[in-house]
Tab-separated table of C-alpha atoms in Angstrom:
chain	number	residue	atom	x	y	z
A	1	MET	CA	4.867	5.386	-17.319
A	2	THR	CA	5.841	1.742	-17.396
A	3	GLY	CA	8.755	1.631	-14.962
A	4	LEU	CA	8.847	2.189	-11.243
A	5	TRP	CA	12.096	2.957	-9.465
A	6	VAL	CA	12.672	3.011	-5.753
A	7	VAL	CA	16.177	3.984	-4.723
A	8	LEU	CA	17.407	2.858	-1.327
A	9	GLY	CA	20.771	3.376	0.275
A	10	LYS	CA	23.596	5.848	0.008
A	11	ALA	CA	24.921	7.411	-3.179
A	12	ASP	CA	28.039	5.224	-3.102
A	13	HIS	CA	26.036	1.988	-2.858
A	14	LEU	CA	22.614	2.143	-4.485
A	15	LYS	CA	20.092	-0.647	-4.513
A	16	ILE	CA	17.513	-0.138	-7.249
A	17	LEU	CA	14.256	-2.036	-7.135
A	18	THR	CA	11.933	-2.142	-10.138
A	19	VAL	CA	8.906	-4.090	-11.258
A	20	ARG	CA	11.135	-5.123	-14.168
A	21	ASN	CA	13.918	-7.657	-14.404
A	22	ARG	CA	17.055	-5.495	-14.505
A	23	THR	CA	19.135	-8.081	-16.332
A	24	GLY	CA	16.394	-8.353	-18.963
A	25	ILE	CA	16.431	-4.575	-19.465
A	26	ILE	CA	20.212	-4.549	-19.808
A	27	ALA	CA	20.230	-7.557	-22.152
A	28	PHE	CA	17.505	-6.060	-24.367
A	29	ASN	CA	19.108	-2.599	-24.406
A	30	GLY	CA	22.690	-3.860	-24.739
A	31	LYS	CA	23.783	-1.643	-21.861
A	32	VAL	CA	22.524	-0.108	-18.626
A	33	PRO	CA	20.051	2.709	-19.331
A	34	LEU	CA	21.718	5.878	-18.066
A	35	THR	CA	18.565	7.961	-17.753
A	36	TYR	CA	15.057	7.326	-16.574
A	37	GLN	CA	13.724	8.078	-20.052
A	38	ALA	CA	16.073	5.477	-21.570
A	39	PHE	CA	14.798	2.962	-19.008
A	40	VAL	CA	11.164	3.802	-19.831
A	41	ASN	CA	11.796	3.561	-23.586
A	42	THR	CA	13.439	0.150	-23.202
A	43	ALA	CA	10.682	-1.061	-20.880
A	44	ASP	CA	8.052	0.089	-23.416
A	45	LYS	CA	9.783	-1.890	-26.175
A	46	ILE	CA	9.946	-5.030	-24.017
A	47	GLY	CA	6.278	-4.785	-23.093
A	48	LEU	CA	4.403	-5.243	-19.849
A	49	PRO	CA	5.893	-7.389	-17.074
A	50	SER	CA	4.153	-10.649	-16.253
A	51	LYS	CA	1.070	-10.345	-14.090
A	52	PRO	CA	1.512	-10.958	-10.359
A	53	VAL	CA	0.150	-14.079	-8.739
A	54	PRO	CA	-3.430	-13.094	-7.820
A	55	SER	CA	-3.555	-14.500	-4.320
A	56	VAL	CA	-1.384	-15.575	-1.431
A	57	ASP	CA	-2.812	-19.101	-1.621
A	58	GLN	CA	-1.728	-19.431	-5.250
A	59	LEU	CA	1.680	-18.058	-4.315
A	60	LYS	CA	1.991	-20.696	-1.585
A	61	ASP	CA	1.019	-23.413	-4.094
A	62	LEU	CA	3.590	-22.083	-6.560
A	63	VAL	CA	6.269	-22.111	-3.860
A	64	LYS	CA	5.407	-25.740	-2.975
A	65	GLU	CA	5.435	-26.802	-6.641
A	66	GLN	CA	8.903	-25.361	-7.134
A	67	GLY	CA	10.201	-26.921	-3.907
A	68	ARG	CA	11.052	-23.575	-2.380
A	69	SER	CA	10.292	-22.258	1.064
A	70	THR	CA	9.359	-18.845	2.369
A	71	PRO	CA	11.401	-17.135	5.074
A	72	VAL	CA	8.308	-16.651	7.265
A	73	GLU	CA	8.478	-18.841	10.347
A	74	ASP	CA	5.511	-20.526	12.011
A	75	ASP	CA	5.704	-18.181	15.022
A	76	HIS	CA	5.839	-15.023	12.853
A	77	ASP	CA	2.472	-13.702	14.101
A	78	VAL	CA	3.456	-14.257	17.720
A	79	LYS	CA	6.819	-12.530	17.295
A	80	TYR	CA	5.712	-9.618	15.141
A	81	SER	CA	2.048	-8.960	15.936
A	82	VAL	CA	0.933	-5.513	17.059
A	83	PRO	CA	1.027	-5.413	20.869
A	84	THR	CA	-2.186	-4.856	22.784
A	85	LEU	CA	-2.636	-1.842	25.041
A	86	LYS	CA	-2.408	-4.179	28.021
A	87	GLU	CA	0.950	-5.501	26.782
A	88	LEU	CA	2.119	-1.876	26.547
A	89	ASN	CA	0.994	-1.256	30.151
A	90	VAL	CA	-1.589	1.318	29.059
A	91	ASN	CA	-4.575	1.803	31.346
A	92	GLU	CA	-7.529	1.996	28.933
A	93	SER	CA	-9.737	3.782	31.490
A	94	GLU	CA	-7.346	6.759	31.417
A	95	LEU	CA	-7.572	7.214	27.640
A	96	SER	CA	-9.568	10.034	26.043
A	97	PRO	CA	-12.340	9.153	23.607
A	98	CYS	CA	-11.076	8.198	20.151
A	99	LEU	CA	-11.752	11.087	17.760
A	100	TYR	CA	-10.390	9.235	14.749
A	101	PRO	CA	-11.444	5.576	14.650
A	102	GLY	CA	-9.731	3.829	11.806
A	103	GLY	CA	-9.260	0.513	10.119
A	104	GLU	CA	-11.107	-1.383	7.438
A	105	THR	CA	-14.246	-1.899	9.549
A	106	GLU	CA	-14.582	1.838	10.193
A	107	ALA	CA	-13.889	2.664	6.537
A	108	LEU	CA	-16.571	0.227	5.354
A	109	ALA	CA	-19.074	1.602	7.893
A	110	ARG	CA	-18.421	5.169	6.680
A	111	LEU	CA	-18.749	4.112	3.070
A	112	GLU	CA	-22.039	2.356	3.843
A	113	ARG	CA	-23.411	5.436	5.643
A	114	VAL	CA	-22.493	7.781	2.801
A	115	THR	CA	-23.671	5.575	-0.056
A	116	ALA	CA	-26.988	4.766	1.628
A	117	ASN	CA	-28.303	8.264	0.911
A	118	GLU	CA	-28.826	8.397	-2.864
A	119	GLU	CA	-30.187	11.956	-2.882
A	120	TYR	CA	-27.150	13.213	-0.947
A	121	ILE	CA	-24.808	11.564	-3.442
A	122	CYS	CA	-26.610	12.945	-6.483
A	123	LYS	CA	-26.666	16.510	-5.119
A	124	PHE	CA	-23.264	16.439	-3.422
A	125	GLU	CA	-21.179	19.598	-3.473
A	126	LYS	CA	-17.954	20.008	-1.616
A	127	PRO	CA	-18.690	22.079	1.487
A	128	ASN	CA	-16.637	25.162	2.229
A	129	THR	CA	-14.783	23.737	5.231
A	130	SER	CA	-11.315	24.175	6.625
A	131	PRO	CA	-8.938	21.371	5.599
A	132	ASN	CA	-7.017	21.958	8.840
A	133	SER	CA	-9.938	21.431	11.192
A	134	ILE	CA	-9.282	19.102	14.129
A	135	ASN	CA	-12.847	17.792	13.820
A	136	PRO	CA	-13.472	15.931	10.573
A	137	SER	CA	-16.188	17.240	8.298
A	138	TYR	CA	-19.426	15.284	8.158
A	139	HIS	CA	-18.983	14.545	4.446
A	140	SER	CA	-15.617	12.834	4.737
A	141	LEU	CA	-15.106	9.136	4.379
A	142	SER	CA	-11.740	9.598	6.038
A	143	PRO	CA	-10.520	12.559	8.114
A	144	TYR	CA	-6.894	11.491	7.941
């Protein structure tokens, strides 16, 4: 599948977002593709879209070179950062222990623990556990 469609809005006013240039699809096809399969066929004939810029730094350089600016303001992190528990008036001493620690640090720690045991990995078989258990199974990298 070469095309990706995300439809937002109401039926009377659709906004369609694709990884393709819509005007390029229409120009190549001569008309708007009326079905998904027609869109996919046209996209296949056009070929793959250009590769994305590989990093934010290169994107910033590209924006500077073209004399454009981004809509992100200098105080974006201050305005839109995730509030702390203190800012939400949550008393941390009243919280129960966290059963499901998350985030990249936790994911990397779990991955490290699992991959450190070569014998376990080589002989791994999926245990017969309940997928609905409130307590995550020992073998899981992620219980969520």
